[in-house]
Amino acid sequence: MVELVPFAVPVAGDKTLLVWEPSSGPTAEALQHSVFTVFSQFGLLYSVRVFPNAAVAGPGFYGIIKFYSARDAHRAQKACDQKQLFQTSPVKVRLGTSHKAVQHNTLALNSSRCPELANYYFGFNGWSKRIIKLQDLSNLEEREKEDLVTPLQKQSLKFFCALEVVLPSHECRSPGVGMAEEPLDKLEEGSLSFLMKRKVTQKLAIQKAMTDAFQKLLIVVLESGKVALAYRPCKEATDARTEEELQDFIQVSCGMWEPCGQREEECVSDFSSEEEEFRLPELA
């Protein structure tokens, strides 16, 4: 059976495990480490969270584990349920179930998680990113020359980035674009704070472009364990204002980018919210 793994936050109940009735001995931090160590053997984990039981349930903790792959979650549940994993008493492991009435919006995986997922399925050397264009759209100097009546607190730094994620073994190049804007409340004496904010804005633009590029890719896991790749261009339409701004800065022809100089930048994590609601199985 073929499984499709998107570059998105896992929200399906069949990718979420609930572990409970663990010993009350270790701390939550130690237990979280133990849970991660055991369940990461079955596949890449999106998150592991451990919480103390409610007062009415007595001492102890319960854990919520999210896999990227439903197949990995099922294997882990079957192998670990009613087993003595990291304590003397067996633990219960159940699959979560999503609310059928709740419509989940697909949340894009942030730029720090995308490389982790790509490394797991394609290998560390199986993909790369190539920055095609990183352009400053702030025009701060022009505004000063034109003597525009714009309060300093309303000025901002704005960067546009165009890049592509390249997977040579799959003969695939996925383009992505991103734009970031950071307000300038005031310019400190000296240029250090300005340069730091400029660097942060550049990184945010690169992160958004990288996330956009990965959203067009879909990992295809075959029953044999081999991995293929599907490319889905133009998954979602860009909002009209952003699209109008981007038209002057990038040209796409026949699905290929115009060749430009190569430049690599370090990526830092996004701080986007990636939570969803699901119903836990009955604990009886």
Coordinates of C-alpha atoms in Angstrom, one line a residue:
M1 CA 0.0 0.0 0.0
V2 CA 1.3 3.4 -1.0
E3 CA 1.4 6.2 1.6
L4 CA 1.6 9.9 0.8
V5 CA 3.6 12.1 3.3
P6 CA 3.2 15.8 2.7
F7 CA 5.4 18.6 4.0
A8 CA 2.6 19.6 6.4
V9 CA 1.9 19.4 10.1
P10 CA 0.4 16.0 10.8
V11 CA -3.2 16.3 12.0
A12 CA -4.8 13.0 11.2
G13 CA -5.7 10.8 14.2
D14 CA -4.0 7.8 12.7
K15 CA -0.6 9.6 13.0
T16 CA -1.1 10.4 16.7
L17 CA -0.5 8.0 19.6
L18 CA -1.6 8.3 23.2
V19 CA 0.5 6.6 25.8
W20 CA -0.7 6.4 29.4
E21 CA -0.4 4.6 32.8
P22 CA 3.3 5.2 32.9
S23 CA 5.1 5.1 36.3
S24 CA 4.8 8.1 38.5
G25 CA 8.5 7.8 39.5
P26 CA 10.4 9.8 36.8
T27 CA 10.0 13.4 36.1
A28 CA 8.1 14.6 33.1
E29 CA 11.3 15.6 31.4
A30 CA 12.9 12.2 32.0
L31 CA 9.8 10.4 30.9
Q32 CA 9.6 12.5 27.7
H33 CA 13.1 11.5 26.8
S34 CA 12.3 7.8 27.4
V35 CA 9.1 8.1 25.3
F36 CA 11.1 9.7 22.4
T37 CA 13.8 7.1 22.6
V38 CA 11.4 4.2 22.3
F39 CA 9.0 5.6 19.6
S40 CA 11.6 7.2 17.4
Q41 CA 12.8 3.7 16.5
F42 CA 9.6 3.3 14.4
G43 CA 9.9 6.4 12.3
L44 CA 10.4 10.2 12.3
L45 CA 8.5 12.0 15.1
Y46 CA 6.9 15.4 14.7
S47 CA 6.5 15.9 18.4
V48 CA 6.5 14.2 21.8
R49 CA 4.7 15.8 24.7
V50 CA 4.3 14.5 28.2
F51 CA 1.7 15.9 30.7
P52 CA 0.9 15.0 34.4
N53 CA -2.4 13.2 35.0
A54 CA -5.3 15.2 36.3
A55 CA -5.8 15.1 40.0
V56 CA -8.8 12.7 39.8
A57 CA -6.7 10.2 37.8
G58 CA -4.0 9.8 40.4
P59 CA -0.3 10.2 40.1
G60 CA 1.5 9.6 36.8
F61 CA 1.8 11.1 33.3
Y62 CA 0.4 10.6 29.8
G63 CA 2.1 11.3 26.5
I64 CA 1.0 12.4 23.0
I65 CA 3.2 11.3 20.2
K66 CA 2.8 12.5 16.6
F67 CA 4.4 10.8 13.6
Y68 CA 4.7 12.1 10.1
S69 CA 3.7 8.7 8.7
A70 CA 0.5 6.8 9.6
R71 CA 2.2 3.5 8.8
D72 CA 4.9 4.2 11.3
A73 CA 2.3 5.1 14.0
H74 CA 0.4 1.9 13.4
R75 CA 3.6 -0.2 13.7
A76 CA 4.5 1.6 16.9
Q77 CA 1.1 1.1 18.4
K78 CA 1.1 -2.7 17.7
A79 CA 4.6 -3.2 18.9
C80 CA 4.4 -1.1 22.1
D81 CA 0.9 -1.6 23.5
Q82 CA 0.8 -3.4 26.8
K83 CA 4.6 -3.7 26.9
Q84 CA 7.1 -2.8 29.6
L85 CA 8.9 -0.1 27.6
F86 CA 10.7 2.1 30.1
Q87 CA 9.2 0.9 33.4
T88 CA 8.2 -2.2 35.3
S89 CA 4.4 -1.9 34.5
P90 CA 3.1 -2.1 30.9
V91 CA 1.8 1.0 29.2
K92 CA -1.3 1.4 27.0
V93 CA -0.8 2.8 23.5
R94 CA -3.7 3.9 21.4
L95 CA -4.3 5.7 18.1
G96 CA -6.0 9.1 18.4
T97 CA -9.2 9.7 16.4
S98 CA -10.0 13.0 14.7
H99 CA -13.4 14.7 15.0
K100 CA -15.3 13.9 11.8
A101 CA -17.2 17.2 12.1
V102 CA -14.0 19.3 12.4
Q103 CA -12.5 20.6 9.1
H104 CA -8.7 20.8 9.6
N105 CA -6.9 23.3 7.5
T106 CA -3.6 22.0 6.3
L107 CA -0.7 23.8 8.0
A108 CA 2.5 24.1 6.1
L109 CA 5.5 22.6 7.8
N110 CA 7.9 25.4 8.9
S111 CA 11.3 25.9 7.3
S112 CA 13.2 24.3 10.2
R113 CA 11.0 21.1 10.0
C114 CA 11.1 20.7 6.2
P115 CA 14.9 19.9 6.0
E116 CA 14.4 17.3 8.8
L117 CA 11.7 15.5 6.9
A118 CA 13.7 15.7 3.6
N119 CA 16.8 14.4 5.3
Y120 CA 14.9 11.4 6.7
Y121 CA 13.4 10.3 3.4
F122 CA 15.9 11.5 0.8
G123 CA 19.1 11.5 2.8
F124 CA 21.3 14.4 3.9
N125 CA 22.9 14.7 0.5
G126 CA 19.7 13.8 -1.4
W127 CA 18.5 17.4 -1.8
S128 CA 19.8 21.0 -1.7
K129 CA 18.4 24.5 -2.0
R130 CA 19.6 27.2 -4.4
I131 CA 18.9 30.8 -3.7
I132 CA 18.2 32.5 -7.0
K133 CA 17.3 36.0 -5.9
L134 CA 17.4 37.9 -2.6
Q135 CA 16.3 41.5 -3.1
D136 CA 15.9 44.4 -0.8
L137 CA 12.6 46.1 -1.5
S138 CA 12.8 48.6 1.4
N139 CA 13.9 51.6 -0.7
L140 CA 14.9 53.6 2.5
E141 CA 17.4 55.7 0.7
E142 CA 15.0 56.7 -2.1
R143 CA 12.4 57.7 0.5
E144 CA 14.9 60.0 2.1
K145 CA 15.9 61.5 -1.2
E146 CA 12.3 62.1 -2.2
D147 CA 11.7 63.7 1.2
L148 CA 8.5 61.7 1.7
V149 CA 6.5 62.7 4.8
T150 CA 6.6 59.3 6.4
P151 CA 7.1 58.9 10.1
L152 CA 10.2 56.8 11.0
Q153 CA 8.1 54.4 13.0
K154 CA 6.1 53.5 9.8
Q155 CA 9.2 52.6 7.8
S156 CA 10.1 49.0 7.4
L157 CA 12.6 46.6 6.0
K158 CA 11.3 44.4 3.2
F159 CA 13.0 41.5 1.4
F160 CA 12.0 39.2 -1.4
C161 CA 13.5 35.8 -2.0
A162 CA 13.2 33.3 -4.8
L163 CA 14.9 29.9 -4.5
E164 CA 14.5 26.3 -5.6
V165 CA 14.7 23.0 -3.8
V166 CA 16.7 20.5 -5.9
L167 CA 16.4 16.7 -5.7
P168 CA 18.9 15.4 -8.3
S169 CA 18.0 11.7 -7.9
H170 CA 14.4 12.4 -8.6
E171 CA 15.2 15.0 -11.3
C172 CA 13.0 17.5 -9.6
R173 CA 13.4 21.3 -9.0
S174 CA 10.7 22.9 -6.9
P175 CA 10.6 26.7 -7.0
G176 CA 9.5 28.8 -4.0
V177 CA 9.1 32.5 -3.3
G178 CA 8.8 34.5 0.0
M179 CA 8.6 38.0 1.2
A180 CA 9.3 39.3 4.7
E181 CA 8.8 42.7 6.2
E182 CA 10.0 44.0 9.6
P183 CA 9.1 47.4 11.0
L184 CA 11.7 50.0 11.9
D185 CA 10.6 51.7 15.1
K186 CA 13.8 53.7 15.4
L187 CA 17.3 53.7 14.2
E188 CA 19.8 53.4 17.0
E189 CA 23.0 55.2 17.0
G190 CA 25.5 53.1 15.0
S191 CA 24.5 50.5 12.4
L192 CA 24.7 47.3 14.5
S193 CA 21.0 47.0 15.4
F194 CA 20.0 48.0 11.8
L195 CA 22.3 45.3 10.3
M196 CA 20.9 42.7 12.7
K197 CA 17.3 43.5 11.8
R198 CA 18.3 43.5 8.1
K199 CA 19.8 40.0 8.6
V200 CA 16.7 38.7 10.4
T201 CA 14.4 40.0 7.6
Q202 CA 16.6 38.3 5.0
K203 CA 16.4 35.0 6.9
L204 CA 12.6 35.3 7.2
A205 CA 12.2 35.8 3.5
I206 CA 14.4 32.8 2.8
Q207 CA 12.4 30.7 5.3
K208 CA 9.1 31.6 3.6
A209 CA 10.5 30.8 0.2
M210 CA 11.8 27.5 1.4
T211 CA 8.5 26.5 3.0
D212 CA 6.7 27.5 -0.3
A213 CA 9.0 25.3 -2.3
F214 CA 8.5 22.2 -0.1
Q215 CA 4.8 22.6 -0.2
K216 CA 4.8 21.6 -3.8
L217 CA 6.5 18.3 -3.0
L218 CA 4.8 15.1 -1.8
I219 CA 6.8 12.1 -0.5
V220 CA 5.5 8.8 -1.8
V221 CA 6.4 5.8 0.3
L222 CA 5.9 2.5 -1.4
E223 CA 5.0 -0.7 0.3
S224 CA 8.5 -2.0 -0.2
G225 CA 9.9 1.0 1.7
K226 CA 11.3 2.7 -1.4
V227 CA 10.6 6.4 -1.7
A228 CA 9.3 8.3 -4.8
L229 CA 8.5 12.0 -5.2
A230 CA 5.4 13.8 -6.6
Y231 CA 5.6 17.4 -7.7
R232 CA 2.4 19.5 -7.3
P233 CA 2.9 23.0 -8.8
C234 CA 0.7 25.9 -7.8
K235 CA -0.9 24.2 -4.8
E236 CA -2.4 27.3 -3.5
A237 CA -3.0 30.7 -5.1
T238 CA -1.0 33.6 -3.8
D239 CA -3.0 36.5 -2.5
A240 CA -3.5 39.3 -5.1
R241 CA -1.5 41.9 -3.4
T242 CA 1.6 39.7 -3.0
E243 CA 1.3 38.3 -6.5
E244 CA 1.2 41.8 -8.0
E245 CA 4.4 42.7 -6.0
L246 CA 6.2 39.5 -7.1
Q247 CA 5.5 39.9 -10.8
D248 CA 8.2 42.5 -11.2
F249 CA 10.9 40.5 -9.6
I250 CA 10.7 36.9 -10.9
Q251 CA 9.9 35.3 -14.2
V252 CA 8.8 31.7 -14.6
S253 CA 8.9 30.0 -18.0
C254 CA 7.9 26.4 -18.7
G255 CA 8.3 25.6 -15.0
M256 CA 12.0 26.5 -14.9
W257 CA 13.7 29.4 -13.2
E258 CA 15.9 31.9 -14.9
P259 CA 19.5 31.0 -14.0
C260 CA 21.0 33.3 -11.5
G261 CA 24.0 33.3 -9.1
Q262 CA 23.9 30.7 -6.3
R263 CA 23.9 31.7 -2.7
E264 CA 23.3 29.8 0.5
E265 CA 22.0 31.1 3.7
E266 CA 21.6 29.6 7.1
C267 CA 17.9 28.9 8.1
V268 CA 16.5 29.5 11.5
S269 CA 13.2 28.3 12.9
D270 CA 9.8 29.8 12.4
F271 CA 7.6 30.4 15.4
S272 CA 4.3 29.7 13.7
S273 CA 1.5 28.0 15.7
E274 CA 1.2 24.4 14.6
E275 CA -1.6 23.0 16.9
E276 CA -4.8 21.1 16.1
E277 CA -7.5 19.5 18.0
F278 CA -8.2 15.8 18.1
R279 CA -10.2 13.5 20.3
L280 CA -8.3 11.1 22.5
P281 CA -9.5 7.5 22.7
E282 CA -11.4 6.2 25.6
L283 CA -9.1 5.4 28.5
A284 CA -11.3 2.7 29.9

